Structures are given as structure tokens and as C-alpha cells.
Short mmCIF file of C-alpha atoms in Angstrom, two decimals:
data_model
loop_
_atom_site.label_atom_id
_atom_site.label_comp_id
_atom_site.label_asym_id
_atom_site.label_seq_id
_atom_site.Cartn_x
_atom_site.Cartn_y
_atom_site.Cartn_z
CA UNK A 1462 6.55 -19.64 3.53
CA UNK A 1463 6.04 -16.87 1.10
CA UNK A 1464 4.81 -14.37 3.10
CA UNK A 1465 4.36 -10.59 1.96
CA UNK A 1466 1.47 -11.25 0.44
CA UNK A 1467 -0.33 -13.16 3.09
CA UNK A 1468 -1.04 -9.54 4.67
CA UNK A 1469 -2.36 -7.71 1.75
CA UNK A 1470 -5.00 -10.63 1.55
CA UNK A 1471 -5.86 -10.53 4.75
CA UNK A 1472 -6.03 -6.53 5.28
CA UNK A 1473 -8.37 -4.49 2.97
CA UNK A 1474 -7.56 -4.14 -0.78
CA UNK A 1475 -6.44 -0.77 -1.99
CA UNK A 1476 -8.44 2.41 -1.23
CA UNK A 1477 -9.51 4.14 -4.34
CA UNK A 1478 -9.47 6.85 -2.18
CA UNK A 1479 -11.60 9.49 0.17
CA UNK A 1480 -12.68 12.88 -0.81
CA UNK A 1481 -13.12 15.23 2.18
CA UNK A 1482 -12.58 18.87 2.05
CA UNK A 1483 -11.53 21.79 4.59
CA UNK A 1484 -8.93 23.52 6.49
CA UNK A 1485 -5.23 23.58 5.13
CA UNK A 1486 -2.04 22.49 6.26
CA UNK A 1487 1.97 22.05 7.92
CA UNK A 1488 5.37 22.73 9.31
CA UNK A 1489 8.23 20.93 9.15
CA UNK A 1490 7.87 17.13 9.86
CA UNK A 1491 10.16 14.19 10.55
CA UNK A 1492 9.81 10.86 9.39
CA UNK A 1493 9.81 9.74 6.07
CA UNK A 1494 12.20 11.37 3.22
CA UNK A 1495 12.83 11.45 -0.58
CA UNK A 1496 9.56 12.37 -1.42
CA UNK A 1497 8.25 13.03 -5.39
CA UNK A 1498 8.32 16.40 -6.13
CA UNK A 1499 7.58 18.32 -9.62
CA UNK A 1500 8.05 21.61 -11.27
CA UNK A 1501 6.03 23.26 -13.92
CA UNK A 1502 9.25 22.61 -16.13
CA UNK A 1503 9.43 18.64 -15.37
CA UNK A 1504 5.55 18.24 -14.64
CA UNK A 1505 4.08 14.76 -13.75
CA UNK A 1506 0.99 13.48 -15.48
CA UNK A 1507 -2.28 12.60 -13.77
CA UNK A 1508 -1.52 8.90 -13.19
CA UNK A 1509 2.15 9.43 -11.67
CA UNK A 1510 3.87 7.60 -9.63
CA UNK A 1511 5.14 8.82 -6.33
CA UNK A 1512 8.41 7.57 -4.50
CA UNK A 1513 9.86 7.95 -1.07
CA UNK A 1514 12.55 6.67 0.21
CA UNK A 1515 12.10 2.95 1.84
CA UNK A 1516 11.55 2.83 5.09
CA UNK A 1517 12.22 -0.57 6.82
CA UNK A 1518 10.26 -0.56 10.00
CA UNK A 1519 7.44 0.16 8.14
CA UNK A 1520 4.69 -3.03 7.02
CA UNK A 1521 2.58 -0.59 5.10
CA UNK A 1522 2.09 3.29 4.54
CA UNK A 1523 -0.29 5.61 4.82
CA UNK A 1524 -0.83 8.90 1.74
CA UNK A 1525 -2.44 12.15 1.65
CA UNK A 1526 -2.94 14.48 -1.21
CA UNK A 1527 -4.17 18.04 -1.04
CA UNK A 1528 -5.08 20.73 -3.30
CA UNK A 1529 -4.21 23.79 -1.31
CA UNK A 1530 -0.77 24.76 -0.14
CA UNK A 1531 -0.36 23.30 3.41
CA UNK A 1532 -0.39 25.77 6.28
CA UNK A 1533 -1.15 24.46 9.32
CA UNK A 1534 -0.57 20.40 9.88
CA UNK A 1535 -0.27 18.35 12.82
CA UNK A 1536 2.42 16.08 11.69
CA UNK A 1537 1.44 13.19 13.96
CA UNK A 1538 -2.62 12.82 12.75
CA UNK A 1539 -4.40 12.65 9.47
CA UNK A 1540 -6.10 15.82 7.82
CA UNK A 1541 -9.34 16.60 7.15
CA UNK A 1542 -8.37 18.60 4.30
CA UNK A 1543 -6.76 15.76 2.57
CA UNK A 1544 -8.98 15.27 -0.89
CA UNK A 1545 -7.19 11.68 -1.08
CA UNK A 1546 -6.44 9.47 1.12
CA UNK A 1547 -5.19 5.78 1.47
CA UNK A 1548 -3.27 3.37 3.86
CA UNK A 1549 -3.04 0.33 1.85
CA UNK A 1550 0.01 0.92 0.38
CA UNK A 1551 2.58 -1.74 0.31
CA UNK A 1552 5.71 -0.31 -1.37
CA UNK A 1553 7.54 2.55 -1.25
CA UNK A 1554 5.96 3.70 -4.32
CA UNK A 1555 2.45 4.48 -5.42
CA UNK A 1556 0.55 5.17 -8.92
CA UNK A 1557 -2.11 7.77 -7.65
CA UNK A 1558 -5.04 8.04 -9.97
CA UNK A 1559 -5.42 11.81 -10.12
CA UNK A 1560 -7.12 12.14 -13.13
CA UNK A 1561 -10.21 10.54 -10.61
CA UNK A 1562 -9.43 13.03 -7.84
CA UNK A 1563 -9.12 16.57 -9.64
CA UNK A 1564 -10.57 15.79 -13.15
CA UNK A 1565 -9.17 14.87 -16.79
CA UNK A 1566 -8.23 18.19 -17.51
CA UNK A 1567 -6.60 19.28 -14.23
CA UNK A 1568 -3.16 21.09 -14.77
CA UNK A 1569 -1.81 22.55 -11.89
CA UNK A 1570 0.01 22.15 -8.30
CA UNK A 1571 -0.82 19.47 -5.42
CA UNK A 1572 0.66 18.60 -2.50
CA UNK A 1573 1.40 15.13 -0.63
CA UNK A 1574 2.72 13.52 2.42
CA UNK A 1575 3.43 10.42 3.31
CA UNK A 1576 3.67 8.25 6.59
CA UNK A 1577 4.80 4.40 7.85
CA UNK A 1578 2.27 2.52 9.35
CA UNK A 1579 3.12 -1.01 11.39
CA UNK A 1580 1.06 -4.30 10.99
CA UNK A 1581 -2.19 -2.89 13.00
CA UNK A 1582 -2.20 0.20 10.52
CA UNK A 1583 -0.82 2.50 13.82
CA UNK A 1584 1.51 5.19 12.92
CA UNK A 1585 5.42 4.55 13.28
CA UNK A 1586 6.49 8.05 13.01
CA UNK A 1587 5.25 11.43 11.81
CA UNK A 1588 3.85 12.16 8.43
CA UNK A 1589 6.96 13.50 6.40
CA UNK A 1590 6.94 17.42 5.01
CA UNK A 1591 4.82 17.39 2.24
CA UNK A 1592 6.01 17.75 -1.21
CA UNK A 1593 4.54 19.66 -4.08
CA UNK A 1594 3.94 18.72 -7.46
CA UNK A 1595 3.00 20.06 -10.63
CA UNK A 1596 0.88 18.16 -12.54
CA UNK A 1597 0.09 18.42 -16.33
CA UNK A 1598 -2.55 16.79 -18.62
CA UNK A 1599 -0.34 17.09 -21.36
CA UNK A 1600 2.05 14.49 -19.89
CA UNK A 1601 1.86 10.97 -20.79
CA UNK A 1602 -0.07 8.67 -17.82
CA UNK A 1603 1.19 5.44 -16.34
CA UNK A 1604 0.17 2.75 -18.96
CA UNK A 1605 1.72 -0.42 -17.59
CA UNK A 1606 3.63 -1.60 -14.18
CA UNK A 1607 7.15 -0.55 -13.97
CA UNK A 1608 9.66 -3.14 -12.68
CA UNK A 1609 11.53 -2.67 -9.46
CA UNK A 1610 14.33 -4.26 -7.94
CA UNK A 1611 17.29 -2.00 -8.72
CA UNK A 1612 19.11 -2.99 -5.54
CA UNK A 1613 17.74 -6.66 -5.33
CA UNK A 1614 20.24 -9.09 -4.56
CA UNK A 1615 20.79 -12.15 -6.91
CA UNK A 1616 19.09 -15.00 -5.95
CA UNK A 1617 18.92 -18.45 -7.43
CA UNK A 1618 14.81 -18.54 -7.00
CA UNK A 1619 13.87 -14.69 -8.58
CA UNK A 1620 11.16 -12.60 -6.62
CA UNK A 1621 9.86 -10.04 -9.56
CA UNK A 1622 8.46 -6.98 -8.04
CA UNK A 1623 6.91 -3.51 -9.14
CA UNK A 1624 4.57 -0.57 -9.13
CA UNK A 1625 1.61 -1.84 -10.05
CA UNK A 1626 -1.52 0.39 -11.49
CA UNK A 1627 -3.77 2.16 -9.35
CA UNK A 1628 -6.89 -0.17 -11.24
CA UNK A 1629 -5.28 -3.35 -11.70
CA UNK A 1630 -7.00 -6.42 -10.22
CA UNK A 1631 -4.39 -9.54 -11.57
CA UNK A 1632 -1.17 -9.21 -12.97
CA UNK A 1633 0.82 -11.76 -15.19
CA UNK A 1634 4.74 -12.31 -15.82
CA UNK A 1635 6.43 -13.17 -18.59
CA UNK A 1636 10.08 -14.87 -18.29
CA UNK A 1637 11.91 -14.95 -21.37
CA UNK A 1638 15.44 -16.16 -22.73
CA UNK A 1639 16.60 -12.91 -24.36
CA UNK A 1640 15.61 -9.44 -24.84
CA UNK A 1641 11.65 -9.71 -25.93
CA UNK A 1642 11.28 -6.25 -27.17
CA UNK A 1643 14.71 -6.00 -28.86
CA UNK A 1644 15.07 -9.80 -30.33
CA UNK A 1645 12.12 -12.02 -32.43
CA UNK A 1646 13.96 -14.81 -31.00
CA UNK A 1647 13.31 -13.90 -27.30
CA UNK A 1648 12.21 -17.56 -25.88
CA UNK A 1649 9.22 -17.21 -23.69
CA UNK A 1650 10.41 -19.32 -20.71
CA UNK A 1651 7.46 -19.43 -18.28
CA UNK A 1652 4.00 -17.38 -17.20
CA UNK A 1653 3.14 -16.53 -13.92
CA UNK A 1654 -0.07 -15.41 -12.36
CA UNK A 1655 0.07 -12.80 -9.80
CA UNK A 1656 -2.79 -11.09 -7.37
CA UNK A 1657 -0.21 -8.93 -6.17
CA UNK A 1658 2.94 -6.32 -6.73
CA UNK A 1659 4.89 -8.98 -6.76
CA UNK A 1660 5.54 -12.45 -7.43
CA UNK A 1661 7.99 -15.20 -6.23
CA UNK A 1662 9.13 -17.83 -8.95
CA UNK A 1663 9.57 -21.59 -8.18
CA UNK A 1664 11.80 -22.15 -10.92
CA UNK A 1665 15.48 -21.15 -10.59
CA UNK A 1666 16.47 -19.26 -14.22
CA UNK A 1667 20.18 -19.82 -14.54
CA UNK A 1668 20.32 -21.93 -17.88
CA UNK A 1669 20.01 -19.13 -20.49
CA UNK A 1670 22.84 -16.10 -21.15
CA UNK A 1671 20.26 -13.59 -20.64
CA UNK A 1672 16.83 -13.42 -18.49
CA UNK A 1673 14.50 -10.70 -18.70
CA UNK A 1674 11.16 -10.92 -17.39
CA UNK A 1675 7.92 -8.11 -17.98
CA UNK A 1676 4.58 -7.77 -16.52
CA UNK A 1677 1.01 -6.92 -17.68
CA UNK A 1678 -1.91 -5.97 -15.53
CA UNK A 1679 -5.47 -6.74 -15.60
CA UNK A 1680 -8.73 -5.29 -14.72
CA UNK A 1681 -11.63 -7.20 -12.18
CA UNK A 1682 -12.94 -8.51 -15.48
CA UNK A 1683 -9.45 -10.06 -16.79
CA UNK A 1684 -8.98 -7.43 -19.64
CA UNK A 1685 -5.62 -5.93 -20.33
CA UNK A 1686 -4.93 -2.43 -18.83
CA UNK A 1687 -2.65 -0.58 -21.10
CA UNK A 1688 0.49 -2.29 -21.93
CA UNK A 1689 3.38 -5.14 -21.08
CA UNK A 1690 6.16 -2.98 -19.18
CA UNK A 1691 9.57 -2.41 -20.65
CA UNK A 1692 11.40 -6.05 -19.94
CA UNK A 1693 14.00 -6.21 -17.09
CA UNK A 1694 17.26 -7.37 -17.07
CA UNK A 1695 17.33 -10.23 -14.14
CA UNK A 1696 20.26 -10.11 -11.99
CA UNK A 1697 21.02 -13.95 -11.27
CA UNK A 1698 24.51 -15.42 -9.81
CA UNK A 1699 26.66 -16.57 -12.29
CA UNK A 1700 29.58 -19.01 -12.21
CA UNK A 1701 30.93 -20.86 -9.17
CA UNK A 1702 30.50 -19.54 -5.58
CA UNK A 1703 33.18 -20.52 -3.43
CA UNK A 1704 30.08 -19.79 -0.27
CA UNK A 1705 26.85 -20.47 -0.36
CA UNK A 1706 23.57 -20.35 1.63
CA UNK A 1707 20.82 -22.93 1.08
CA UNK A 1708 17.56 -23.02 2.84
CA UNK A 1709 14.24 -21.96 3.33
CA UNK A 1710 12.84 -18.09 3.49
CA UNK A 1711 14.79 -17.12 6.70
CA UNK A 1712 17.68 -17.33 4.34
CA UNK A 1713 16.28 -16.47 1.04
CA UNK A 1714 15.37 -12.99 2.42
CA UNK A 1715 12.28 -10.92 3.55
CA UNK A 1716 10.55 -9.64 6.43
CA UNK A 1717 8.14 -7.43 7.93
CA UNK A 1718 5.22 -9.13 6.55
CA UNK A 1719 5.47 -6.67 3.01
CA UNK A 1720 8.89 -6.88 2.07
CA UNK A 1721 10.47 -9.76 -0.18
CA UNK A 1722 13.80 -11.07 -0.78
CA UNK A 1723 14.54 -8.76 -3.75
CA UNK A 1724 14.94 -6.12 -0.74
CA UNK A 1725 18.49 -6.63 0.44
CA UNK A 1726 18.45 -4.93 4.05
CA UNK A 1727 15.83 -8.24 5.13
CA UNK A 1728 18.45 -11.13 4.03
CA UNK A 1729 21.07 -11.90 6.61
CA UNK A 1730 23.57 -13.05 3.77
CA UNK A 1731 23.47 -8.89 2.79
CA UNK A 1732 25.58 -8.23 5.90
CA UNK A 1733 28.05 -11.08 5.97
CA UNK A 1734 31.72 -10.06 5.74
CA UNK A 1735 32.06 -12.33 2.72
CA UNK A 1736 30.36 -12.86 -0.48
CA UNK A 1737 27.94 -15.82 -0.32
CA UNK A 1738 25.48 -17.06 -3.12
CA UNK A 1739 21.75 -17.28 -1.73
CA UNK A 1740 20.44 -20.92 -2.88
CA UNK A 1741 17.88 -20.68 -0.82
CA UNK A 1742 14.06 -20.94 -2.01
CA UNK A 1743 11.02 -19.75 -0.15
CA UNK A 1744 8.14 -22.21 1.36
CA UNK A 1745 11.04 -25.25 1.32
CA UNK A 1746 11.26 -28.35 4.21
CA UNK A 1747 14.15 -29.88 4.69
CA UNK A 1748 12.92 -33.36 2.45
CA UNK A 1749 12.45 -30.27 -0.11
CA UNK A 1750 16.23 -29.52 0.45
CA UNK A 1751 17.23 -33.25 0.04
CA UNK A 1752 15.02 -33.31 -2.80
CA UNK A 1753 16.53 -30.00 -4.56
CA UNK A 1754 20.08 -30.70 -3.69
CA UNK A 1755 21.67 -31.56 -6.24
CA UNK A 1756 19.96 -29.62 -9.10
CA UNK A 1757 20.38 -26.11 -6.88
CA UNK A 1758 23.69 -26.76 -5.60
CA UNK A 1759 25.49 -28.32 -7.77
CA UNK A 1760 25.68 -26.34 -10.62
CA UNK A 1761 27.42 -23.75 -8.30
CA UNK A 1762 29.89 -25.79 -7.18
CA UNK A 1763 30.52 -24.21 -3.27
CA UNK A 1764 33.16 -25.13 -1.34
CA UNK A 1765 31.46 -24.22 1.66
CA UNK A 1766 27.55 -24.54 2.07
CA UNK A 1767 25.94 -22.54 5.28
CA UNK A 1768 22.52 -24.63 5.75
CA UNK A 1769 19.54 -23.42 7.57
CA UNK A 1770 16.45 -25.64 7.34
CA UNK A 1771 13.88 -27.04 9.49
CA UNK A 1772 11.74 -24.39 10.70
CA UNK A 1773 8.74 -25.22 8.54
CA UNK A 1774 8.99 -28.91 9.57
CA UNK A 1775 9.24 -28.47 12.79
CA UNK A 1776 6.70 -25.28 13.70
CA UNK A 1777 3.68 -27.20 11.84
CA UNK A 1778 2.09 -30.02 14.39
CA UNK A 1779 3.20 -32.97 11.71
CA UNK A 1780 6.73 -32.29 11.89
CA UNK A 1781 8.72 -35.19 14.08
CA UNK A 1782 12.57 -33.77 15.01
CA UNK A 1783 13.89 -37.32 13.86
CA UNK A 1784 12.51 -37.05 10.30
CA UNK A 1785 14.12 -33.21 10.43
CA UNK A 1786 17.42 -34.89 12.14
CA UNK A 1787 17.40 -37.20 9.21
CA UNK A 1788 17.03 -34.82 6.21
CA UNK A 1789 19.99 -32.81 7.85
CA UNK A 1790 22.17 -35.60 7.91
CA UNK A 1791 21.26 -36.73 4.07
CA UNK A 1792 22.23 -33.19 3.38
CA UNK A 1793 25.37 -33.56 5.53
CA UNK A 1794 26.04 -36.66 3.70
CA UNK A 1795 25.15 -35.12 0.52
CA UNK A 1796 27.84 -32.28 0.86
CA UNK A 1797 30.52 -35.11 1.40
CA UNK A 1798 29.35 -37.03 -1.40
CA UNK A 1799 30.23 -33.58 -3.77
CA UNK A 1800 33.22 -32.57 -2.46
CA UNK A 1801 31.32 -29.86 -0.21
CA UNK A 1802 32.10 -28.56 3.64
CA UNK A 1803 28.79 -27.86 5.02
CA UNK A 1804 28.42 -25.68 8.09
CA UNK A 1805 25.21 -25.82 9.59
CA UNK A 1806 22.87 -22.89 11.69
CA UNK A 1807 20.86 -23.58 14.51
CA UNK A 1808 17.21 -22.81 13.81
CA UNK A 1809 16.21 -19.42 14.91
CA UNK A 1810 13.36 -19.40 17.46
CA UNK A 1811 9.56 -18.55 16.43
CA UNK A 1812 6.73 -16.63 18.13
CA UNK A 1813 3.48 -18.40 17.70
CA UNK A 1814 1.44 -15.73 18.79
CA UNK A 1815 2.45 -13.40 16.03
CA UNK A 1816 2.45 -16.48 13.33
CA UNK A 1817 -1.32 -16.92 14.52
CA UNK A 1818 -1.92 -13.00 14.15
CA UNK A 1819 -0.22 -12.62 11.20
CA UNK A 1820 -1.02 -15.86 9.20
CA UNK A 1821 -3.66 -17.55 11.30
CA UNK A 1822 -1.49 -20.81 11.32
CA UNK A 1823 -0.95 -22.52 14.76
CA UNK A 1824 1.95 -23.50 15.90
CA UNK A 1825 2.91 -26.65 17.64
CA UNK A 1826 2.47 -26.66 20.91
CA UNK A 1827 5.94 -28.60 21.48
CA UNK A 1828 7.68 -26.32 19.02
CA UNK A 1829 10.31 -25.30 21.55
CA UNK A 1830 11.05 -28.91 22.51
CA UNK A 1831 11.14 -30.12 18.71
CA UNK A 1832 13.40 -27.11 18.00
CA UNK A 1833 15.80 -27.97 21.20
CA UNK A 1834 16.20 -31.96 20.00
CA UNK A 1835 17.21 -30.98 16.78
CA UNK A 1836 19.27 -27.81 17.59
CA UNK A 1837 21.05 -30.59 19.98
CA UNK A 1838 21.65 -32.55 17.09
CA UNK A 1839 22.74 -29.41 14.83
CA UNK A 1840 25.64 -29.06 17.62
CA UNK A 1841 26.88 -32.40 16.77
CA UNK A 1842 27.75 -30.76 13.02
CA UNK A 1843 30.26 -28.38 11.71
CA UNK A 1844 27.98 -25.19 12.83
CA UNK A 1845 27.13 -21.85 14.15
CA UNK A 1846 24.44 -21.02 16.73
CA UNK A 1847 23.06 -18.24 15.21
CA UNK A 1848 20.01 -19.30 17.29
CA UNK A 1849 21.37 -18.40 20.52
CA UNK A 1850 21.76 -14.48 20.25
CA UNK A 1851 18.20 -14.29 19.83
CA UNK A 1852 17.18 -17.11 22.07
CA UNK A 1853 18.83 -14.73 24.56
CA UNK A 1854 16.48 -11.86 24.00
CA UNK A 1855 13.26 -13.15 25.70
CA UNK A 1856 12.00 -14.84 28.64
CA UNK A 1857 10.59 -17.50 27.15
CA UNK A 1858 13.33 -17.80 24.38
CA UNK A 1859 10.46 -17.09 21.91
CA UNK A 1860 11.38 -14.57 18.90
CA UNK A 1861 10.93 -11.48 20.45
CA UNK A 1862 7.76 -9.44 18.41
CA UNK A 1863 9.93 -6.69 17.92
CA UNK A 1864 12.07 -8.17 15.53
CA UNK A 1865 9.90 -10.42 13.71
CA UNK A 1866 6.51 -8.94 13.10
CA UNK A 1867 5.09 -12.65 11.87
CA UNK A 1868 6.64 -14.23 14.35
CA UNK A 1869 8.66 -15.85 11.90
CA UNK A 1870 10.77 -14.21 9.35
CA UNK A 1871 13.33 -12.43 11.35
CA UNK A 1872 13.29 -8.22 10.25
CA UNK A 1873 15.89 -6.17 9.66
CA UNK A 1874 17.82 -6.05 13.19
CA UNK A 1875 17.38 -9.86 13.53
CA UNK A 1876 18.93 -10.49 10.59
CA UNK A 1877 21.43 -8.45 11.37
CA UNK A 1878 21.99 -10.35 14.46
CA UNK A 1879 22.13 -13.62 12.44
CA UNK A 1880 24.61 -12.12 10.50
CA UNK A 1881 27.04 -11.20 12.93
CA UNK A 1882 27.01 -14.27 14.95
CA UNK A 1883 27.93 -16.01 11.57
CA UNK A 1884 30.71 -13.35 10.97
CA UNK A 1885 31.95 -14.02 14.27
CA UNK A 1886 32.32 -17.35 14.46
CA UNK A 1887 33.16 -18.04 10.49
CA UNK A 1888 36.73 -18.75 10.62
CA UNK A 1889 36.44 -21.68 13.32
CA UNK A 1890 33.41 -23.18 11.34
CA UNK A 1891 35.73 -23.08 8.39
CA UNK A 1892 38.05 -25.01 10.30
CA UNK A 1893 35.72 -27.28 11.64
CA UNK A 1894 33.99 -27.93 8.95
CA UNK A 1895 37.05 -28.94 7.09
CA UNK A 1896 38.32 -31.31 10.07
CA UNK A 1897 34.94 -32.87 9.58
CA UNK A 1898 34.77 -32.72 6.02
CA UNK A 1899 38.35 -34.82 5.77
CA UNK A 1900 37.19 -37.21 8.96
CA UNK A 1901 34.56 -38.64 6.90
CA UNK A 1902 36.27 -38.97 3.93
CA UNK A 1903 39.03 -41.05 5.96
CA UNK A 1904 35.95 -43.19 7.36
CA UNK A 1905 34.53 -43.73 3.69
CA UNK A 1906 38.05 -44.81 2.96
CA UNK A 1907 38.60 -47.43 5.54
#
């Protein structure tokens, strides 16, 4: 499941801001750090991007803007002194329309602060200390989305993420072979439409020597806003991946509702003690994994393949363990066909109540029995029991809500637990995979 956009459509759309006046503001606060600040020598524009350090426990953020220097301010409450307030920010950056709030010809000082919120829009930490920004009406305003992902993992299936423009309703992403800003010979590979400031690509972008992408914003009437962003070079897997990861969104990455696979903290391969190329794709079933095996796996020529699949099959009422087991068997045979040693991971538990809360999806009433049946089969193959540490954390062997807000995609700590289990057992699992592979080859020759 591609989950990070679901919450944004289920919750209210981005606020344009509420204006109110009174009072003033604070003492030092804790919470988020790294807020954008500026000076008269280096001012921001009337349409700036305000940024802060990533806060991985948050689902979204709440921002307040002030036109007077804070004097007295409670760090655990919103302030009536704020002249603009927005609690629907899903990245650690926001394009604030100062020209709408303080006027088109404003130049001067403003102050702002931010705090993290959970799924229910409840604060999970105090407001940050207010940061001061000097604003100049002579500075160039934001006129295009700004691509993000400087520390994004290299993925077979890319995820494009950007800071959106305040008035944008839709976006369009273009993917090129070559840089369209520098070469007339750049070839358009594809165009994707997006409702929010990120987009999952369902095409692996490995065929061209260099791939670039750019994004354009559109208003509610479909009219273009500003211009195309500067092209951003896509980080891609290159060459052979001695060890690779294959699976669905649990392996692809992402968590906490708002964070996609482009955020490394939510990817368990980030925490492995060894390099593993990420060949996973969100939304995949085990049948999909069989179908795409040759095109997704063989170009990377892995010797060892860590396989985690079945959650999307079995949590649905239609999913049958026998079908999932047969697909996993086919994956193991495909590995042998192509000289690959598979290491399967047991399926981590889910939390049906959290899934229903986050997505409105009903999980199969017998999901636990189905998961147990498939995990029992996986334990007959070369495997690592990555599910066991998570199952032990709750009496009902469900995924604890604090480890997966949406009940399905583990958050940072869950991904660390999975990686720790893999790291601890990797040497033994490799030996088991080698023995299993040799036995399979011998069996085929006999």
C-alpha cells in the first residue's frame, strides 16, 4: 500500500491561514530545532520556504506566525497572538504565503515556531523556540516546487518528493533521460500526475545513463502556477547488488503515515550492517513479486536476496495462505533458476484497529491464522524470523500501535527492530541459504 498520501486526503486540506490578533510571546522552548532564520543582510521573500529539522515521530506539524517579538508564550499551547496558523503540514518545510498575511509591500521582522502532531492532531512535543526572519519585498518569491530527497535511499522504484507551493492543487512530474535544462536532446521518459507533494513511480528508472525529474504546480482550475522546478538528478542503483531486498512497502520503506520510502529513517535496509540494494515496490502482492521477478531482480544479479512478501495478500479477506505459499515457492525456484540464494523474512504482525483508523480498510478476521500458516512455511526455507521480536511486544501478537501508527508499516523503531534481527542472524542465514541452494541444485541434477 502506498500510504503516505492516504492520510492527507482523509484529513483536511491545507489551511490558508487564520488571522487573529492579541498578546505577545516566549521563553525558551524544547521540541523541534533547526528553524529557518534570516537577517536584514540575507532576508527571505514574501513567499519563502520555512524549514526545520526532521522529527520522525510526527505525522504532521503545526506552525504559528507572529508579527511582534514574543515576550510571554506557553510552549504547550497555541497562542492567540499568532497572525497565521497551519496544522496541516506534512513535511519539515512549508511555503508560507506572507504576501497574503502581511501585505504585498511588507519588509520587516516576523517570528515563527512549529511543533509536531500525531495522527489525531494532538501535540507530541512542545513548540520550538520562535525563530526570527527578516522579510524583504524585493526578494524573489517561490515560483516553483522545490525537489527534496538529498538523503533519499537509492531505490529501484523511485519516490519523488518536493516542497509544494501554497496555492497548488495538483502537480505534474516529468522524468527525463538527460537534463532538460541543459540539453535539447534530453528524452521525456514519462509524466506523472500527483495530488500531493510526492509521487510513487511504478516504473523502474534504470535504463538510461542519467535520469532527471522536475515538477510543476497547478491551481484548482488546472492553470499552471509559476514554472517548472529545476531538474533534480535521480539517485539510482547501479551495477550488481551482491545482496538485495525484494518485497512490498514494508521493504520499500516509509512509515508514520506521512513519510515515504525517500526518508531513510523509515527503511529497515538503512540499519543493516551490510549494503543491500532495495528492489522492493509498494503495493505488491506475492503474485506481483513472481510476475516482476525477472525484470526487477535479474538486472542487479544478486547472490543473496532477502524476500519479504505476503502482508498485502493475507490481511485482505480474499487472501488464501495456500496461494501465498505457492507464490513464495515459485520465488524460491526462480532464485535457484538464476543462481540466487534466497533468505525469506517472516511476516511482521499487523494491527487491524489501526489499519481501519488510518485507511478505512477492514482486515480479515482470521489474519493471525493466515499469517501463522505462511510463517510456518517460511520457517522451512532459509529464513530470518524478523516477525518474532515484534510479536512478543503485545499480548495479542499484534503490531503495537506505537510502532506502526497505521497498523501496517512499521515506524522508525519497528524498522530498527527488524534490521537488528536481520543483522544478528545474517551470518547463519547466509550459510543456511548456501546449503539450501546446493541441495536444490543437487536435487535437480539427480
